[in-house]
Coordinates of C-alpha atoms (C1' of nucleotides) in Angstrom, one line a residue:
Chain A
M1 CA -116.4 -39.3 55.7
R2 CA -117.1 -36.3 57.9
E3 CA -118.9 -34.6 54.9
D4 CA -121.0 -37.7 54.3
L5 CA -122.2 -37.8 57.8
Q6 CA -122.8 -34.0 57.9
R7 CA -124.8 -34.2 54.7
S8 CA -126.8 -37.1 56.0
I9 CA -127.7 -35.3 59.2
A10 CA -128.5 -32.1 57.4
T11 CA -130.9 -33.9 55.1
I12 CA -132.7 -35.5 58.0
L13 CA -133.0 -32.2 59.8
S14 CA -134.3 -30.3 56.8
E15 CA -136.9 -33.1 56.3
L16 CA -138.0 -32.4 59.9
G17 CA -138.3 -28.7 59.1
V18 CA -135.0 -27.2 60.4
D19 CA -133.2 -24.5 58.5
V20 CA -129.8 -26.0 58.4
P21 CA -127.1 -23.4 58.4
P22 CA -125.0 -23.1 55.2
D23 CA -121.8 -24.1 56.8
G24 CA -123.4 -27.4 57.8
V25 CA -124.2 -29.1 61.0
S26 CA -121.7 -29.4 63.8
L27 CA -119.9 -32.7 64.0
E28 CA -117.1 -33.4 66.4
R29 CA -114.6 -36.0 67.3
P30 CA -115.5 -37.1 70.8
L31 CA -112.7 -37.1 73.4
R32 CA -113.5 -40.5 74.6
A33 CA -113.4 -43.6 72.4
E34 CA -116.6 -45.1 73.8
H35 CA -118.5 -42.0 72.5
G36 CA -117.7 -43.2 69.0
D37 CA -115.7 -41.8 66.1
W38 CA -118.0 -38.9 65.4
S39 CA -120.6 -37.2 67.5
A40 CA -123.4 -34.8 66.5
N41 CA -125.1 -32.4 68.9
A42 CA -127.9 -31.4 66.5
A43 CA -130.6 -32.9 68.6
L44 CA -129.5 -30.7 71.5
M45 CA -129.4 -27.7 69.3
Y46 CA -132.8 -28.1 67.6
A47 CA -134.9 -29.9 70.1
K48 CA -136.5 -26.7 71.5
L49 CA -137.1 -25.4 68.0
L50 CA -139.1 -28.6 67.0
G51 CA -140.8 -28.8 70.4
K52 CA -139.4 -32.3 71.1
S53 CA -137.1 -33.6 73.8
P54 CA -133.5 -33.8 72.8
R55 CA -133.3 -37.6 73.3
D56 CA -136.4 -38.2 71.2
L57 CA -135.1 -36.1 68.4
A58 CA -131.7 -37.8 68.7
G59 CA -133.5 -41.2 68.5
E60 CA -135.3 -40.1 65.4
I61 CA -132.0 -39.0 63.7
C62 CA -130.4 -42.1 64.9
E63 CA -133.1 -44.3 63.3
R64 CA -133.0 -42.5 60.0
V65 CA -129.2 -42.5 59.7
S66 CA -129.2 -46.2 60.5
G67 CA -131.5 -46.8 57.6
S68 CA -129.1 -45.2 55.2
D69 CA -126.2 -47.0 53.7
L70 CA -123.3 -44.8 54.6
R71 CA -119.9 -46.3 53.9
H72 CA -118.0 -47.6 56.9
L73 CA -120.9 -46.8 59.2
E74 CA -121.2 -49.6 61.8
R75 CA -123.8 -48.3 64.2
V76 CA -125.4 -45.2 65.6
E77 CA -126.3 -44.5 69.2
V78 CA -128.1 -41.9 71.3
A79 CA -126.0 -41.0 74.3
G80 CA -126.0 -38.6 77.2
P81 CA -128.4 -35.7 77.1
G82 CA -129.0 -36.3 73.3
F83 CA -125.8 -36.7 71.4
V84 CA -125.9 -38.9 68.3
N85 CA -122.7 -41.0 68.2
F86 CA -121.4 -42.6 65.1
Y87 CA -119.3 -45.7 65.2
L88 CA -117.3 -46.5 62.1
S89 CA -115.4 -49.6 61.0
I90 CA -111.7 -49.1 60.9
G91 CA -111.8 -49.1 57.1
W92 CA -112.4 -45.4 57.1
L93 CA -109.0 -44.9 58.7
H94 CA -107.4 -47.0 56.0
D95 CA -109.0 -44.7 53.5
V96 CA -107.4 -41.8 55.2
L97 CA -104.0 -43.3 54.9
R98 CA -104.6 -43.9 51.2
D99 CA -105.6 -40.3 50.8
V100 CA -102.5 -39.1 52.5
I101 CA -100.3 -41.2 50.3
N102 CA -102.0 -40.4 47.1
A103 CA -102.1 -36.7 47.7
G104 CA -98.5 -36.6 48.9
E105 CA -96.4 -34.0 50.5
D106 CA -97.6 -31.4 48.0
G107 CA -101.2 -32.1 47.9
Y108 CA -102.4 -33.4 51.3
A109 CA -103.9 -30.9 53.8
R110 CA -103.9 -28.3 51.1
F111 CA -107.0 -26.1 50.6
D112 CA -108.3 -23.5 48.3
F113 CA -110.8 -21.8 50.6
G114 CA -108.5 -18.8 50.7
A115 CA -109.6 -18.3 47.1
S116 CA -106.5 -16.4 46.2
E117 CA -107.5 -13.5 48.4
R118 CA -104.6 -11.1 48.6
V119 CA -103.4 -10.8 52.1
N120 CA -100.8 -8.4 53.4
L121 CA -99.2 -9.9 56.5
E122 CA -97.1 -7.5 58.5
F123 CA -95.0 -8.8 61.4
V124 CA -92.0 -8.0 63.6
S125 CA -91.5 -4.5 62.1
A126 CA -89.1 -3.8 65.0
N127 CA -87.3 -0.4 64.9
P128 CA -83.8 -0.8 63.5
T129 CA -82.3 0.9 66.5
G130 CA -80.8 -2.3 67.9
P131 CA -80.7 -6.0 67.6
I132 CA -84.1 -7.6 67.8
H133 CA -85.1 -9.3 71.1
V134 CA -86.6 -12.6 71.9
G135 CA -90.2 -11.3 71.8
N136 CA -89.7 -10.2 68.2
G137 CA -88.5 -13.6 67.4
W138 CA -91.6 -15.1 69.0
W139 CA -94.0 -13.0 67.1
G140 CA -91.9 -13.3 64.0
A141 CA -92.0 -17.1 64.0
Y142 CA -95.7 -16.9 64.6
G143 CA -96.3 -14.5 61.7
D144 CA -94.1 -16.4 59.4
S145 CA -95.8 -19.7 60.2
L146 CA -99.2 -18.1 59.9
G147 CA -98.2 -17.0 56.4
R148 CA -97.1 -20.5 55.5
V149 CA -100.4 -21.9 56.8
M150 CA -102.5 -19.4 55.0
A151 CA -100.6 -19.9 51.7
R152 CA -101.3 -23.6 52.0
C153 CA -105.0 -22.8 52.3
G154 CA -105.1 -20.8 49.1
Y155 CA -104.4 -17.2 50.2
A156 CA -102.0 -15.1 48.2
V157 CA -99.8 -14.0 51.1
H158 CA -97.5 -11.1 50.9
R159 CA -95.2 -10.7 53.9
E160 CA -94.1 -7.3 54.9
Y161 CA -91.7 -5.6 57.4
Y162 CA -92.4 -1.9 58.1
V163 CA -89.1 -0.3 58.5
N164 CA -89.0 2.7 60.8
D165 CA -86.2 4.4 59.1
T166 CA -87.0 8.0 60.0
G167 CA -87.9 10.2 62.9
R168 CA -86.7 10.9 66.3
Q169 CA -85.5 7.5 67.2
V170 CA -83.1 7.4 64.2
R171 CA -81.8 10.8 65.3
M172 CA -81.3 9.5 68.8
L173 CA -79.4 6.5 67.5
G174 CA -77.2 8.8 65.4
E175 CA -76.5 10.9 68.5
S176 CA -75.6 7.8 70.5
V177 CA -73.2 6.6 67.8
L178 CA -71.6 10.0 67.5
A179 CA -71.3 10.3 71.3
R180 CA -69.5 7.0 71.6
K181 CA -67.2 8.0 68.8
S182 CA -66.2 11.2 70.4
G183 CA -66.1 9.8 73.9
D184 CA -69.0 12.0 75.1
E185 CA -71.8 10.9 77.4
I186 CA -74.7 9.1 75.6
P187 CA -77.7 11.4 75.8
D188 CA -80.5 10.6 78.3
D189 CA -82.8 9.0 75.7
G190 CA -79.9 7.5 73.8
Y191 CA -79.0 3.9 73.2
Q192 CA -76.4 2.4 75.5
G193 CA -75.9 -1.1 74.1
E194 CA -72.6 -2.5 73.3
Y195 CA -73.5 -2.6 69.6
V196 CA -73.5 1.2 69.5
T197 CA -69.9 1.2 70.5
Q198 CA -69.1 -1.3 67.7
L199 CA -71.0 0.8 65.2
A200 CA -69.2 3.9 66.3
K201 CA -65.9 2.3 65.6
S202 CA -66.7 1.7 61.9
Y203 CA -68.6 4.9 61.3
S204 CA -66.6 7.3 59.1
G205 CA -69.3 9.8 57.9
P206 CA -70.0 13.4 59.0
A207 CA -70.8 14.3 62.5
D208 CA -74.5 14.8 61.7
A209 CA -77.0 12.9 63.9
M210 CA -79.5 12.2 61.2
V211 CA -76.8 11.0 58.7
A212 CA -75.1 8.8 61.3
G213 CA -78.5 7.5 62.5
K214 CA -79.6 6.5 59.0
W215 CA -76.3 4.8 58.4
A216 CA -76.4 3.0 61.7
S217 CA -80.0 1.9 61.2
E218 CA -79.2 0.5 57.8
M219 CA -76.3 -1.5 59.4
I220 CA -78.6 -2.8 62.1
L221 CA -81.4 -3.6 59.6
K222 CA -78.9 -5.9 57.8
E223 CA -78.3 -7.7 61.0
I224 CA -81.9 -8.0 61.7
K225 CA -82.4 -9.5 58.3
N226 CA -79.7 -12.0 59.0
T227 CA -81.1 -13.0 62.3
L228 CA -84.6 -13.5 60.9
T229 CA -83.3 -15.4 57.9
S230 CA -81.4 -17.7 60.3
I231 CA -84.7 -18.9 61.7
G232 CA -86.4 -19.2 58.4
I233 CA -88.3 -15.9 58.4
E234 CA -88.5 -14.4 54.9
Y235 CA -90.2 -11.3 53.6
D236 CA -91.6 -10.2 50.3
A237 CA -91.1 -6.5 51.1
W238 CA -89.3 -4.3 53.5
F239 CA -91.5 -1.2 53.4
S240 CA -89.8 2.1 54.3
Q241 CA -91.6 4.5 56.5
A242 CA -89.5 7.3 55.0
S243 CA -90.8 6.4 51.6
I244 CA -94.4 6.8 52.8
E245 CA -93.6 10.2 54.2
E246 CA -91.7 11.4 51.2
S247 CA -94.2 10.2 48.6
G248 CA -97.0 12.6 49.8
A249 CA -99.1 9.6 50.8
L250 CA -99.6 11.2 54.2
N251 CA -101.0 14.4 52.7
E252 CA -103.4 12.4 50.5
T253 CA -104.6 10.6 53.6
I254 CA -105.1 13.8 55.5
D255 CA -106.9 15.3 52.5
Q256 CA -109.3 12.4 52.4
L257 CA -110.0 12.7 56.1
R258 CA -110.3 16.5 55.8
A259 CA -112.9 16.1 53.1
Q260 CA -115.1 14.4 55.7
G261 CA -114.5 17.1 58.3
L262 CA -112.3 14.8 60.4
I263 CA -109.2 17.0 60.5
E264 CA -108.6 20.1 62.6
E265 CA -105.6 22.3 63.1
K266 CA -104.9 23.2 66.6
D267 CA -101.7 24.7 68.2
G268 CA -100.0 24.4 64.9
A269 CA -100.5 20.7 64.7
I270 CA -102.8 18.6 62.5
W271 CA -105.3 16.5 64.4
F272 CA -107.4 13.5 63.5
L273 CA -110.7 13.9 65.3
S274 CA -111.0 10.2 66.0
N275 CA -112.8 10.8 69.3
T276 CA -114.6 14.1 68.8
A277 CA -116.2 13.0 65.6
G278 CA -117.6 9.9 67.3
L279 CA -115.4 7.3 65.6
G280 CA -114.9 5.5 68.9
D281 CA -111.3 6.4 69.8
S282 CA -110.5 7.4 73.4
R283 CA -109.0 10.7 72.3
D284 CA -108.1 12.7 69.3
R285 CA -104.7 12.1 67.7
V286 CA -102.0 14.3 66.2
L287 CA -101.0 13.3 62.7
I288 CA -98.5 16.1 62.0
R289 CA -96.7 17.9 64.8
S290 CA -96.4 21.6 65.0
D291 CA -92.8 21.3 63.7
G292 CA -94.2 19.8 60.6
T293 CA -93.0 16.2 61.1
P294 CA -95.4 13.4 61.0
T295 CA -96.2 11.3 64.0
Y296 CA -96.0 7.5 64.0
L297 CA -99.7 7.2 63.7
G298 CA -99.8 9.6 60.8
G299 CA -97.3 7.5 58.9
D300 CA -99.0 4.3 59.9
L301 CA -102.4 5.5 58.7
A302 CA -100.8 6.4 55.3
Y303 CA -99.1 3.1 55.3
H304 CA -102.3 1.2 55.9
R305 CA -104.2 3.3 53.4
N306 CA -101.5 2.4 50.9
K307 CA -102.0 -1.3 51.7
F308 CA -105.8 -1.2 51.2
L309 CA -106.5 1.7 48.8
V310 CA -103.3 2.0 46.7
R311 CA -102.1 -1.6 46.5
G312 CA -105.5 -3.1 46.9
F313 CA -105.0 -5.9 49.3
D314 CA -108.2 -7.7 50.2
R315 CA -107.1 -8.3 53.8
V316 CA -104.5 -6.9 56.1
I317 CA -103.2 -8.8 59.1
D318 CA -100.8 -7.0 61.5
I319 CA -99.1 -8.7 64.3
F320 CA -98.2 -6.2 67.0
G321 CA -96.6 -6.6 70.4
A322 CA -98.8 -5.8 73.4
D323 CA -96.7 -2.6 73.8
H324 CA -98.4 -1.3 70.6
Q325 CA -102.0 -2.2 71.4
G326 CA -102.7 1.4 72.2
Q327 CA -102.3 2.0 68.4
V328 CA -105.1 -0.5 67.5
A329 CA -108.2 1.6 68.1
S330 CA -106.8 4.7 66.3
L331 CA -105.7 2.7 63.3
K332 CA -109.1 1.0 63.0
C333 CA -110.8 4.4 63.4
G334 CA -108.6 5.8 60.7
M335 CA -109.3 2.9 58.3
K336 CA -113.0 3.1 58.9
A337 CA -113.0 6.8 58.2
L338 CA -111.1 6.1 54.9
G339 CA -113.9 3.8 53.9
V340 CA -112.2 0.5 54.6
D341 CA -114.3 -2.3 55.9
T342 CA -112.5 -2.9 59.2
N343 CA -113.4 -6.5 59.2
R344 CA -110.6 -6.7 56.6
L345 CA -108.1 -5.3 59.0
E346 CA -107.1 -7.9 61.6
I347 CA -104.7 -6.8 64.3
L348 CA -103.3 -9.7 66.3
I349 CA -101.7 -8.8 69.6
G350 CA -98.8 -10.8 70.9
Q351 CA -98.4 -10.7 74.6
M352 CA -95.1 -9.9 76.1
I353 CA -92.4 -12.5 76.5
S354 CA -90.7 -12.2 79.8
L355 CA -87.3 -13.8 80.3
M356 CA -85.8 -15.3 83.4
D357 CA -82.1 -15.6 83.5
G358 CA -80.1 -16.9 86.5
G359 CA -83.3 -17.2 88.5
K360 CA -84.3 -13.6 88.2
S361 CA -86.5 -11.8 85.8
G362 CA -85.4 -8.4 84.7
K363 CA -87.1 -5.8 82.5
M364 CA -85.4 -5.6 79.2
S365 CA -84.8 -2.4 77.5
K366 CA -83.3 -1.8 74.1
R367 CA -82.3 1.6 75.3
L368 CA -80.4 0.4 78.3
G369 CA -78.9 -2.5 76.2
N370 CA -79.6 -5.1 78.9
F371 CA -81.8 -7.4 76.9
V372 CA -81.3 -10.9 75.5
S373 CA -81.1 -10.7 71.8
L374 CA -82.8 -13.2 69.5
D375 CA -79.3 -13.9 68.1
E376 CA -78.0 -15.0 71.5
L377 CA -80.9 -17.3 72.0
I378 CA -80.5 -18.9 68.5
D379 CA -76.8 -19.4 69.3
D380 CA -77.8 -21.1 72.5
L381 CA -80.5 -23.3 71.3
G382 CA -80.3 -23.6 67.6
P383 CA -82.8 -22.2 65.1
D384 CA -85.2 -25.2 65.1
A385 CA -85.6 -25.1 68.9
V386 CA -86.2 -21.4 68.9
R387 CA -88.9 -21.7 66.2
L388 CA -90.7 -24.5 67.9
L389 CA -90.5 -22.9 71.3
A390 CA -92.0 -19.8 69.8
L391 CA -94.8 -21.8 68.3
M392 CA -95.7 -23.9 71.3
G393 CA -98.4 -21.6 72.6
S394 CA -101.0 -19.2 71.4
L395 CA -100.2 -15.5 70.7
D396 CA -102.4 -14.1 73.5
Q397 CA -100.8 -16.2 76.2
A398 CA -98.1 -14.1 78.0
N399 CA -95.0 -16.3 77.9
T400 CA -92.3 -16.7 80.5
L401 CA -89.1 -18.1 79.2
D402 CA -86.7 -19.4 81.8
L403 CA -83.4 -19.4 80.0
D404 CA -81.8 -21.7 82.6
V405 CA -84.5 -24.3 82.1
V406 CA -84.5 -23.9 78.3
R407 CA -80.7 -24.3 78.1
S408 CA -80.6 -27.3 80.4
Q409 CA -83.4 -28.9 78.5
S410 CA -81.8 -28.2 75.2
M411 CA -80.9 -31.9 74.6
D412 CA -84.4 -32.8 75.8
N413 CA -86.3 -30.2 73.9
P414 CA -89.7 -30.8 72.3
V415 CA -88.1 -30.2 68.9
Y416 CA -85.9 -33.3 69.2
Y417 CA -88.9 -35.4 70.1
I418 CA -90.6 -34.6 66.8
Q419 CA -87.5 -34.5 64.7
Y420 CA -86.4 -37.8 66.1
A421 CA -89.6 -39.4 64.8
Y422 CA -88.7 -38.1 61.3
A423 CA -85.2 -39.4 61.6
R424 CA -86.4 -42.8 62.6
I425 CA -88.7 -42.9 59.6
C426 CA -85.8 -42.0 57.3
S427 CA -83.6 -44.6 59.0
L428 CA -86.2 -47.2 58.3
G429 CA -86.0 -46.3 54.6
R430 CA -82.2 -46.7 54.7
V431 CA -82.4 -50.1 56.4
R432 CA -85.0 -51.2 53.9
E433 CA -82.6 -50.4 51.1
E434 CA -79.8 -52.2 52.8
R435 CA -81.8 -55.3 53.1
S436 CA -83.1 -54.9 49.6
I437 CA -86.7 -55.1 50.8
K438 CA -89.1 -54.0 48.1
R439 CA -92.0 -51.7 48.8
M440 CA -95.0 -52.7 46.6
P441 CA -97.1 -50.0 45.0
V442 CA -99.7 -48.8 47.5
K443 CA -102.6 -49.8 45.2
D444 CA -101.4 -53.4 45.5
V445 CA -101.2 -53.3 49.3
D446 CA -103.9 -54.3 51.7
L447 CA -104.0 -51.6 54.3
G448 CA -106.8 -53.4 56.0
V449 CA -104.3 -55.5 58.0
L450 CA -103.4 -52.4 60.0
S451 CA -105.4 -53.1 63.2
H452 CA -102.9 -53.0 66.1
P453 CA -104.0 -50.5 68.7
R454 CA -100.8 -48.5 68.0
E455 CA -101.5 -48.5 64.3
L456 CA -105.1 -47.3 64.8
E457 CA -103.9 -44.6 67.2
L458 CA -101.5 -43.4 64.6
L459 CA -104.1 -43.5 61.9
R460 CA -106.5 -41.5 64.1
V461 CA -103.9 -38.8 64.5
L462 CA -103.2 -38.7 60.8
E463 CA -107.0 -38.4 60.2
T464 CA -107.1 -35.1 62.1
M465 CA -104.3 -33.4 60.2
A466 CA -106.2 -31.7 57.4
D467 CA -108.7 -30.3 59.9
T468 CA -105.9 -29.0 62.1
V469 CA -104.3 -27.1 59.2
R470 CA -107.7 -25.6 58.3
D471 CA -108.4 -24.6 61.9
A472 CA -104.9 -23.2 62.3
C473 CA -105.6 -21.0 59.3
E474 CA -109.1 -19.9 60.2
E475 CA -108.2 -19.1 63.7
R476 CA -104.9 -17.6 62.8
A477 CA -103.3 -20.0 65.2
P478 CA -100.3 -21.8 63.7
H479 CA -99.4 -23.2 67.1
K480 CA -102.1 -25.8 66.5
I481 CA -99.8 -27.4 64.1
T482 CA -97.2 -27.7 66.9
V483 CA -99.7 -29.3 69.2
W484 CA -100.7 -31.7 66.4
V485 CA -97.2 -32.7 65.3
R486 CA -96.3 -33.6 68.8
K487 CA -99.3 -35.9 68.9
L488 CA -98.1 -37.4 65.7
A489 CA -94.6 -38.0 67.0
A490 CA -96.0 -39.5 70.2
A491 CA -98.2 -41.9 68.3
F492 CA -95.3 -42.8 65.9
H493 CA -92.8 -43.5 68.7
G494 CA -95.4 -45.7 70.4
F495 CA -96.0 -47.6 67.2
Y496 CA -92.3 -47.9 66.4
H497 CA -91.7 -49.2 69.8
D498 CA -94.4 -51.9 69.8
C499 CA -94.7 -52.8 66.1
P500 CA -91.7 -54.2 64.2
I501 CA -91.8 -52.9 60.7
L502 CA -89.1 -54.6 58.7
S503 CA -90.0 -58.1 59.5
Q504 CA -87.4 -60.5 58.1
N505 CA -89.8 -63.4 58.2
E506 CA -90.8 -64.7 54.7
D507 CA -94.2 -65.7 55.8
P508 CA -96.8 -64.2 53.4
G509 CA -98.9 -62.8 56.1
D510 CA -96.0 -61.0 57.6
F511 CA -95.0 -59.7 54.3
A512 CA -98.4 -58.2 53.8
L513 CA -98.3 -56.6 57.2
M514 CA -94.8 -55.3 56.5
Q515 CA -96.0 -53.7 53.3
A516 CA -98.9 -52.0 55.0
R517 CA -96.7 -50.8 57.8
L518 CA -94.2 -49.4 55.4
W519 CA -97.0 -47.3 53.8
L520 CA -98.2 -46.3 57.2
V521 CA -94.7 -45.1 57.9
E522 CA -94.6 -43.2 54.6
G523 CA -97.9 -41.6 55.4
C524 CA -96.4 -40.3 58.6
R525 CA -93.4 -39.1 56.8
I526 CA -95.6 -37.1 54.4
A527 CA -97.6 -35.6 57.2
A528 CA -94.6 -34.8 59.3
A529 CA -92.9 -33.1 56.4
I530 CA -95.9 -31.0 55.8
A531 CA -96.1 -30.0 59.4
F532 CA -92.4 -29.2 59.6
S533 CA -92.6 -27.0 56.5
L534 CA -95.6 -25.1 58.0
L535 CA -93.7 -24.6 61.2
G536 CA -90.5 -23.7 59.5
V537 CA -88.6 -26.4 61.3
S538 CA -86.1 -28.6 59.5
A539 CA -86.8 -32.3 58.8
P540 CA -83.5 -34.1 59.6
E541 CA -83.0 -37.5 57.9
R542 CA -80.6 -38.6 60.7
M543 CA -79.8 -37.5 64.2
Chain B
rG1 C1' -108.1 6.5 87.7
rC2 C1' -109.6 4.8 82.5
rC3 C1' -108.7 1.2 78.3
rC4 C1' -106.9 -3.8 76.3
rA5 C1' -105.2 -8.6 77.3
rC6 C1' -104.2 -12.7 80.5
rG7 C1' -105.0 -16.1 85.2
rU8 C1' -105.6 -24.0 83.9
rA9 C1' -100.9 -29.7 87.7
rG10 C1' -94.7 -27.5 91.5
rC11 C1' -92.8 -25.2 86.3
rU12 C1' -93.8 -24.2 80.7
rC13 C1' -98.1 -24.6 77.9
rA14 C1' -102.6 -27.3 75.4
rA15 C1' -107.9 -28.0 75.4
rU16 C1' -112.0 -29.8 68.6
rU17 C1' -114.2 -21.5 69.8
rG18 C1' -120.3 -23.9 74.4
rG19 C1' -119.8 -30.5 74.7
rA20 C1' -119.7 -35.9 77.8
rU21 C1' -114.7 -38.0 83.0
rA22 C1' -109.7 -30.7 81.6
rG23 C1' -104.7 -33.0 78.6
rA24 C1' -99.1 -33.0 77.1
rG25 C1' -93.9 -31.9 78.3
rC26 C1' -90.5 -30.8 82.1
rA27 C1' -89.4 -31.7 87.3
rG28 C1' -90.5 -36.5 90.9
rA29 C1' -91.1 -42.2 91.7
rU30 C1' -90.7 -47.1 89.2
rG31 C1' -89.9 -50.4 85.2
rA32 C1' -88.3 -51.8 79.6
rC33 C1' -82.6 -52.1 74.9
rU34 C1' -78.7 -59.0 72.2
rU35 C1' -83.8 -56.9 67.1
rC36 C1' -85.7 -51.2 62.5
rU37 C1' -81.8 -45.2 66.2
rA38 C1' -83.4 -45.7 74.3
rA39 C1' -83.0 -38.2 71.7
rU40 C1' -87.7 -43.8 72.7
rC41 C1' -91.6 -46.6 75.4
rA42 C1' -94.8 -48.1 79.8
rU43 C1' -96.8 -47.4 84.8
rC44 C1' -97.7 -44.2 89.1
rA45 C1' -98.3 -39.4 91.3
rG46 C1' -99.9 -34.5 90.5
rG47 C1' -106.5 -30.0 89.6
rU48 C1' -112.5 -26.8 93.5
rU49 C1' -109.5 -24.1 85.7
rG50 C1' -107.8 -16.9 90.7
rC51 C1' -112.7 -15.8 93.7
rA52 C1' -118.2 -15.0 93.7
rG53 C1' -122.6 -14.9 91.1
rG54 C1' -125.4 -15.4 86.3
rU55 C1' -127.0 -17.4 81.3
rU56 C1' -128.7 -23.3 79.7
rC57 C1' -129.6 -29.6 78.5
rG58 C1' -124.1 -28.5 79.4
rA59 C1' -119.2 -23.3 81.1
rG60 C1' -111.9 -23.5 81.5
rU61 C1' -114.5 -21.3 77.3
rC62 C1' -120.1 -16.5 77.1
rC63 C1' -122.1 -12.2 80.7
rU64 C1' -121.5 -9.2 85.5
rG65 C1' -118.5 -7.9 89.8
rC66 C1' -114.2 -8.5 92.6
rC67 C1' -108.7 -10.1 93.2
rG68 C1' -103.9 -10.7 90.8
rU69 C1' -100.3 -10.1 86.7
rG70 C1' -98.7 -7.7 82.1
rG71 C1' -99.3 -3.8 78.5
rG72 C1' -101.3 0.9 77.0
rC73 C1' -103.2 5.9 78.3
rG74 C1' -97.1 11.4 74.4
rC75 C1' -96.9 16.7 69.3
rC76 C1' -92.2 8.7 71.5
rA77 C1' -92.3 4.5 68.3

RNA sequence: GCCCACGUAGCUCAAUUGGAUAGAGCAGAUGACUUCUAAUCAUCAGGUUGCAGGUUCGAGUCCUGCCGUGGGCGCCA
């Protein structure tokens, strides 16, 4: 329907001499019902170009569209400063429901505009020096969900966790474990959390900080995997930083940069002239220290070069916490210097999640061990609630999580609201079976009897689903699915409350209405199931 | 000091990427179960979108300057 209207407007505009952009004219769903089902602002956009007043142009468009025989189109009006508003018969909504049912859970709101583009999606990548914290879970849920959404839109998504399994922090971890084991003081930069003590108890290897550190980080990584798995976050690859450094990839990267005169040795260290050479960085960066060990940036450049140039991904999306945003400029400079189109490197920055516990907010530190781990939160709230909470807002909104509020609300959490809608749908199915009520094939059912305000409201929400999935993908904003599914649940609960579905009356009219409502319910079930799967939230059949 | 974000109802967050009268949930007030699950529904109340300018038919959204908050400015990661 949308496409029909867009095409129709585009044709009229081009007849009037406007170069219509390839992605079509803009068409929106007005917020207010009296502004129609669809609204076009083309007259406002092109009036100046054509030397006409917006309202005159709108009138002209209006007249020409009215003359066409678009399906479901009831009337067209000019409104406000020059909007063209389209009013449709409710039949178009019934068509939407039929589409949902025919396409089903697998096919509806599925796209192929991703065109199998190979996307490397990196997220979380927290150092395995301790349990992951709530912020990691937030960005993890976001990244995982984004991957699901992009996969549904036709991208070939490869999810990756970059494991920092080498370097100074691993050594510090090892020293901390050894200190706990021997009863010594933990070093100043060491890790003081309780988990270090636990690790020390079961460590039986040599008293070598690097060996102990590697062992400990492997143990911790296992726990991290368990934690992430428990909220439905899965990876295709756990990519080892050590493997990058050992493979010589860093040297290849440096050679490639050196060939362009972007490398300089100074004070025994190897520098990337990301600022001096005019690449736009705020300063030059060390890639290899004077002691011969690579810096984090050195490894990360080699890693990203590997993603683009060795493994040949078409697109790389990284989700970093705000505490890593200092890395962004350097990484982009590096990729540009290596010949990568930096439009293909998207770095999304997740703002920090601050926690309030017992009415006070404290700074969390992995080093001091005084942070709330993701595990604890999952134990408190359950995996679904954590996932949904994490996907409530956008990535660039700094979140405050008041643990007291979240805990006290746990029985009144948004997740139950949407899952309850699903459980009610499933319950209807069970009752229908019990009462031996048949559901006729949808092709034999007249959906046109759905005209109750609650039914129409619900259909209107269903109608926006496919666009919501597409927007969530294009804007890298999976939380839009959350916003949408809450609307769906609200519309469903209202419908359920006001419209009896399993009428026991044998009157033929009621039977027809019951059949149509049963299919409306099924359409909601399909849509909710899709949304839940994109969000990584379970769809309980009873609660 | 410089760089990057963010600032929307008492609280937590949305807002069709520039659209028409800024929306939900929680918290507050009041009502609705003898029916398919009340973990629900309905009504009320709550706002100068941090402040001041600018751009245009139109700004929470874009530009400039302040103010506030967070993050970054290592041969840490």
